[in-house]
């Protein structure tokens, strides 16, 4: 009877793990699209080039906003799914994980207003008539700069939630400890990059920035794939169960 109960518990936990893994995968994919791929197609070396790219590929710029909003919505459900999986490890750390993650979501939505302002500037002819091309380009670049600054501030919360998350992974007994270490290190990596970049304008060109930026993607992509493909570690679960009996 006890063995059957453990099997049911294992299946339930694996189901929770794979739901969290799927949400994490969607977050990674949408994040790569709206944070990396689309900006690389639109942001040019000058204001003139950037504004021309946005005008010529307005649909792509709109897609960036849509995908970004979807990604932010996913980031509401992901920490809740992880809470269901990990809250029994440590409820306090699980609550902090959810809190830090959810705090970033309203900031993200407010930050998208800068993108909507860009759309307003380039799609309404009256702004071009009143401002002129040069001033309009300046306004567009200012809005994009504000958006970029918003993403920089968001790095604080993208980092903070990783520490309790990594701690829970490390302590769980059914997920790889190494991934937990990477996640906790990723927290400090985000914070170092934020404060380093804020205090020293050339920080992001240094090797320290590259090094501190490595643990977070290793930990996040690693735990995403582990949850989705492996679920929870059956061997660790068995050892834990034996130890308790």
CSV table of C-alpha atoms in Angstrom, one decimal:
chain,number,residue,atom,x,y,z
A,1,UNK,CA,0.0,0.0,0.0
A,2,UNK,CA,2.8,2.4,0.9
A,3,UNK,CA,4.6,1.5,-2.4
A,4,UNK,CA,1.4,2.3,-4.3
A,5,UNK,CA,1.0,5.6,-2.5
A,6,UNK,CA,4.6,6.5,-3.4
A,7,UNK,CA,4.0,5.7,-7.0
A,8,UNK,CA,0.9,7.9,-7.1
A,9,UNK,CA,2.8,10.7,-5.4
A,10,UNK,CA,5.7,10.3,-7.9
A,11,UNK,CA,3.3,10.5,-10.9
A,12,UNK,CA,1.7,13.6,-9.5
A,13,UNK,CA,5.0,15.3,-8.9
A,14,UNK,CA,6.3,14.4,-12.3
A,15,UNK,CA,3.1,15.9,-13.8
A,16,UNK,CA,3.7,19.1,-11.9
A,17,UNK,CA,7.3,19.1,-13.0
A,18,UNK,CA,6.4,18.7,-16.7
A,19,UNK,CA,3.8,21.4,-16.6
A,20,UNK,CA,6.4,23.8,-15.1
A,21,UNK,CA,8.9,22.6,-17.7
A,22,UNK,CA,6.5,23.4,-20.5
A,23,UNK,CA,5.8,26.8,-19.2
A,24,UNK,CA,9.5,27.4,-18.7
A,25,UNK,CA,10.2,26.4,-22.3
A,26,UNK,CA,7.5,28.8,-23.6
A,27,UNK,CA,9.1,31.5,-21.5
A,28,UNK,CA,12.5,30.9,-22.9
A,29,UNK,CA,11.2,30.8,-26.5
A,30,UNK,CA,9.1,34.0,-26.2
A,31,UNK,CA,12.0,35.7,-24.4
A,32,UNK,CA,14.4,34.9,-27.1
A,33,UNK,CA,12.0,36.2,-29.8
A,34,UNK,CA,11.1,39.5,-28.2
A,35,UNK,CA,14.4,40.3,-26.3
A,36,UNK,CA,16.9,39.1,-28.9
A,37,UNK,CA,15.7,38.1,-32.3
A,38,UNK,CA,13.3,40.9,-33.2
A,39,UNK,CA,15.4,43.7,-31.8
A,40,UNK,CA,18.4,42.4,-33.8
A,41,UNK,CA,16.2,42.8,-37.0
A,42,UNK,CA,15.0,46.3,-36.1
A,43,UNK,CA,17.6,48.2,-34.1
A,44,UNK,CA,20.2,49.8,-36.5
A,45,UNK,CA,23.4,51.7,-36.0
A,46,UNK,CA,21.7,55.0,-36.2
A,47,UNK,CA,18.3,56.6,-35.4
A,48,UNK,CA,17.5,57.0,-39.1
A,49,UNK,CA,18.1,53.3,-39.8
A,50,UNK,CA,16.2,52.2,-36.7
A,51,UNK,CA,13.1,54.3,-37.5
A,52,UNK,CA,13.2,53.2,-41.1
A,53,UNK,CA,13.4,49.5,-40.1
A,54,UNK,CA,10.4,49.9,-37.7
A,55,UNK,CA,8.4,51.7,-40.4
A,56,UNK,CA,9.2,49.1,-43.1
A,57,UNK,CA,8.6,46.2,-40.7
A,58,UNK,CA,5.8,47.6,-38.5
A,59,UNK,CA,4.2,44.1,-38.3
A,60,UNK,CA,7.4,42.8,-36.8
A,61,UNK,CA,7.5,45.6,-34.2
A,62,UNK,CA,3.9,44.8,-33.3
A,63,UNK,CA,4.8,41.1,-33.0
A,64,UNK,CA,7.5,42.0,-30.6
A,65,UNK,CA,5.0,43.7,-28.3
A,66,UNK,CA,2.5,40.8,-28.6
A,67,UNK,CA,5.2,38.2,-27.8
A,68,UNK,CA,6.5,40.3,-25.0
A,69,UNK,CA,3.1,40.5,-23.4
A,70,UNK,CA,2.5,36.8,-23.8
A,71,UNK,CA,5.9,36.1,-22.2
A,72,UNK,CA,5.0,38.3,-19.2
A,73,UNK,CA,1.7,36.4,-18.8
A,74,UNK,CA,3.6,33.1,-18.9
A,75,UNK,CA,5.8,34.5,-16.1
A,76,UNK,CA,2.7,34.8,-13.9
A,77,UNK,CA,1.9,31.1,-14.2
A,78,UNK,CA,5.4,29.7,-14.2
A,79,UNK,CA,6.3,30.6,-10.6
A,80,UNK,CA,2.9,29.4,-9.4
A,81,UNK,CA,3.5,26.0,-11.2
A,82,UNK,CA,7.0,25.9,-9.6
A,83,UNK,CA,5.4,26.7,-6.2
A,84,UNK,CA,3.1,23.7,-6.5
A,85,UNK,CA,6.1,21.5,-7.2
A,86,UNK,CA,8.6,22.9,-4.6
A,87,UNK,CA,6.6,24.4,-1.7
A,88,UNK,CA,7.0,21.3,0.4
A,89,UNK,CA,10.8,21.7,0.3
A,90,UNK,CA,10.6,25.1,2.0
A,91,UNK,CA,7.4,27.2,2.0
A,92,UNK,CA,9.2,30.5,2.9
A,93,UNK,CA,11.6,30.2,0.0
A,94,UNK,CA,8.9,29.1,-2.4
A,95,UNK,CA,6.8,32.1,-1.4
A,96,UNK,CA,9.8,34.5,-1.9
A,97,UNK,CA,10.4,32.9,-5.3
A,98,UNK,CA,6.8,33.6,-6.4
A,99,UNK,CA,6.9,37.2,-4.9
A,100,UNK,CA,10.1,38.3,-6.7
A,101,UNK,CA,8.9,36.8,-10.0
A,102,UNK,CA,5.4,38.4,-9.8
A,103,UNK,CA,6.8,41.8,-8.8
A,104,UNK,CA,8.5,42.0,-12.2
A,105,UNK,CA,5.3,41.5,-14.2
A,106,UNK,CA,3.6,44.9,-13.6
A,107,UNK,CA,6.9,46.6,-14.3
A,108,UNK,CA,7.1,44.7,-17.6
A,109,UNK,CA,3.6,45.8,-18.7
A,110,UNK,CA,4.3,49.4,-17.8
A,111,UNK,CA,7.6,49.2,-19.7
A,112,UNK,CA,5.7,48.1,-22.9
A,113,UNK,CA,4.0,51.5,-22.9
A,114,UNK,CA,7.3,52.9,-24.4
A,115,UNK,CA,6.8,50.5,-27.3
A,116,UNK,CA,3.2,51.7,-27.8
A,117,UNK,CA,4.5,55.3,-27.8
A,118,UNK,CA,6.9,54.4,-30.6
A,119,UNK,CA,4.0,53.0,-32.6
A,120,UNK,CA,2.0,56.2,-32.0
A,121,UNK,CA,4.8,58.4,-33.2
A,122,UNK,CA,5.5,56.5,-36.4
A,123,UNK,CA,1.9,55.7,-37.4
A,124,UNK,CA,0.2,59.1,-36.9
A,125,UNK,CA,1.1,61.6,-39.6
A,126,UNK,CA,0.3,64.6,-37.4
A,127,UNK,CA,3.4,63.8,-35.2
A,128,UNK,CA,5.7,63.9,-38.3
A,129,UNK,CA,4.1,67.2,-39.4
A,130,UNK,CA,4.5,68.9,-36.0
A,131,UNK,CA,7.9,67.4,-35.0
A,132,UNK,CA,9.6,67.0,-38.3
A,133,UNK,CA,11.6,63.9,-39.2
A,134,UNK,CA,14.7,64.7,-37.1
A,135,UNK,CA,12.7,65.5,-33.9
A,136,UNK,CA,10.5,62.5,-34.5
A,137,UNK,CA,13.5,60.2,-34.7
A,138,UNK,CA,14.8,61.7,-31.5
A,139,UNK,CA,11.5,61.0,-29.7
A,140,UNK,CA,11.4,57.4,-31.0
A,141,UNK,CA,15.0,56.7,-29.8
A,142,UNK,CA,14.1,58.3,-26.4
A,143,UNK,CA,11.2,55.9,-26.0
A,144,UNK,CA,13.4,52.9,-27.1
A,145,UNK,CA,16.0,54.0,-24.6
A,146,UNK,CA,13.4,54.2,-21.8
A,147,UNK,CA,12.3,50.7,-22.8
A,148,UNK,CA,15.9,49.5,-22.6
A,149,UNK,CA,16.3,51.1,-19.2
A,150,UNK,CA,13.1,49.3,-18.0
A,151,UNK,CA,14.6,46.0,-19.1
A,152,UNK,CA,17.7,46.8,-17.1
A,153,UNK,CA,15.6,47.5,-14.0
A,154,UNK,CA,13.8,44.2,-14.5
A,155,UNK,CA,17.1,42.4,-14.3
A,156,UNK,CA,17.0,43.0,-10.5
A,157,UNK,CA,13.8,40.9,-10.2
A,158,UNK,CA,14.9,38.4,-12.9
A,159,UNK,CA,17.9,37.8,-10.6
A,160,UNK,CA,16.2,37.9,-7.2
A,161,UNK,CA,13.7,35.2,-7.9
A,162,UNK,CA,16.5,32.8,-9.0
A,163,UNK,CA,18.1,32.6,-5.5
A,164,UNK,CA,15.1,31.1,-3.7
A,165,UNK,CA,14.3,29.0,-6.8
A,166,UNK,CA,17.9,27.7,-6.9
A,167,UNK,CA,17.8,27.0,-3.2
A,168,UNK,CA,14.6,24.9,-3.5
A,169,UNK,CA,16.1,23.0,-6.5
A,170,UNK,CA,19.3,22.3,-4.5
A,171,UNK,CA,17.5,21.2,-1.4
A,172,UNK,CA,14.7,19.2,-3.1
A,173,UNK,CA,16.4,15.9,-3.4
A,174,UNK,CA,14.6,15.2,-6.6
A,175,UNK,CA,16.3,17.8,-8.9
A,176,UNK,CA,20.0,18.1,-9.8
A,177,UNK,CA,21.9,20.1,-7.2
A,178,UNK,CA,24.2,21.5,-9.8
A,179,UNK,CA,21.3,23.3,-11.5
A,180,UNK,CA,20.4,24.8,-8.2
A,181,UNK,CA,23.9,26.1,-7.8
A,182,UNK,CA,23.8,27.6,-11.3
A,183,UNK,CA,20.4,29.3,-10.5
A,184,UNK,CA,21.6,30.8,-7.3
A,185,UNK,CA,24.8,32.0,-9.0
A,186,UNK,CA,22.6,33.4,-11.7
A,187,UNK,CA,20.9,35.6,-9.1
A,188,UNK,CA,24.2,37.3,-8.3
A,189,UNK,CA,25.2,37.4,-11.9
A,190,UNK,CA,22.1,39.5,-12.7
A,191,UNK,CA,22.6,41.8,-9.8
A,192,UNK,CA,26.3,42.3,-10.5
A,193,UNK,CA,25.5,43.1,-14.1
A,194,UNK,CA,22.8,45.6,-13.1
A,195,UNK,CA,24.9,47.5,-10.5
A,196,UNK,CA,28.1,47.2,-12.5
A,197,UNK,CA,26.5,48.6,-15.6
A,198,UNK,CA,24.8,51.4,-13.6
A,199,UNK,CA,28.0,52.5,-11.8
A,200,UNK,CA,30.4,52.0,-14.8
A,201,UNK,CA,29.2,52.6,-18.3
A,202,UNK,CA,31.8,50.3,-19.9
A,203,UNK,CA,31.1,47.3,-17.5
A,204,UNK,CA,29.1,45.3,-20.1
A,205,UNK,CA,32.2,45.2,-22.4
A,206,UNK,CA,34.4,43.6,-19.7
A,207,UNK,CA,35.1,39.9,-19.3
A,208,UNK,CA,33.5,40.1,-15.8
A,209,UNK,CA,30.2,40.9,-17.3
A,210,UNK,CA,30.5,37.9,-19.6
A,211,UNK,CA,31.5,35.6,-16.8
A,212,UNK,CA,28.7,36.7,-14.4
A,213,UNK,CA,26.2,36.4,-17.2
A,214,UNK,CA,26.8,32.7,-17.8
A,215,UNK,CA,25.3,30.9,-14.8
A,216,UNK,CA,21.7,32.2,-15.3
A,217,UNK,CA,21.1,30.8,-18.8
A,218,UNK,CA,22.9,27.6,-17.9
A,219,UNK,CA,20.7,27.1,-14.9
A,220,UNK,CA,17.4,28.3,-16.4
A,221,UNK,CA,17.7,26.4,-19.7
A,222,UNK,CA,19.1,23.4,-17.8
A,223,UNK,CA,16.2,23.2,-15.3
A,224,UNK,CA,13.7,23.9,-18.1
A,225,UNK,CA,14.8,20.9,-20.1
A,226,UNK,CA,15.2,18.7,-17.0
A,227,UNK,CA,11.7,19.4,-15.8
A,228,UNK,CA,10.2,18.9,-19.2
A,229,UNK,CA,12.2,15.7,-20.2
A,230,UNK,CA,13.3,14.0,-17.0
A,231,UNK,CA,10.6,15.2,-14.6
A,232,UNK,CA,11.8,14.4,-11.1
A,233,UNK,CA,14.7,12.1,-10.2
A,234,UNK,CA,13.2,8.7,-9.4
A,235,UNK,CA,16.4,7.4,-7.8
A,236,UNK,CA,16.6,10.3,-5.4
A,237,UNK,CA,12.9,9.8,-4.6
A,238,UNK,CA,13.5,6.2,-3.8
A,239,UNK,CA,16.4,6.9,-1.5
A,240,UNK,CA,14.4,9.6,0.3
A,241,UNK,CA,11.5,7.2,0.7
A,242,UNK,CA,13.8,4.4,2.0
A,243,UNK,CA,15.4,6.8,4.4
A,244,UNK,CA,12.1,7.9,5.8
A,245,UNK,CA,10.9,4.3,6.4
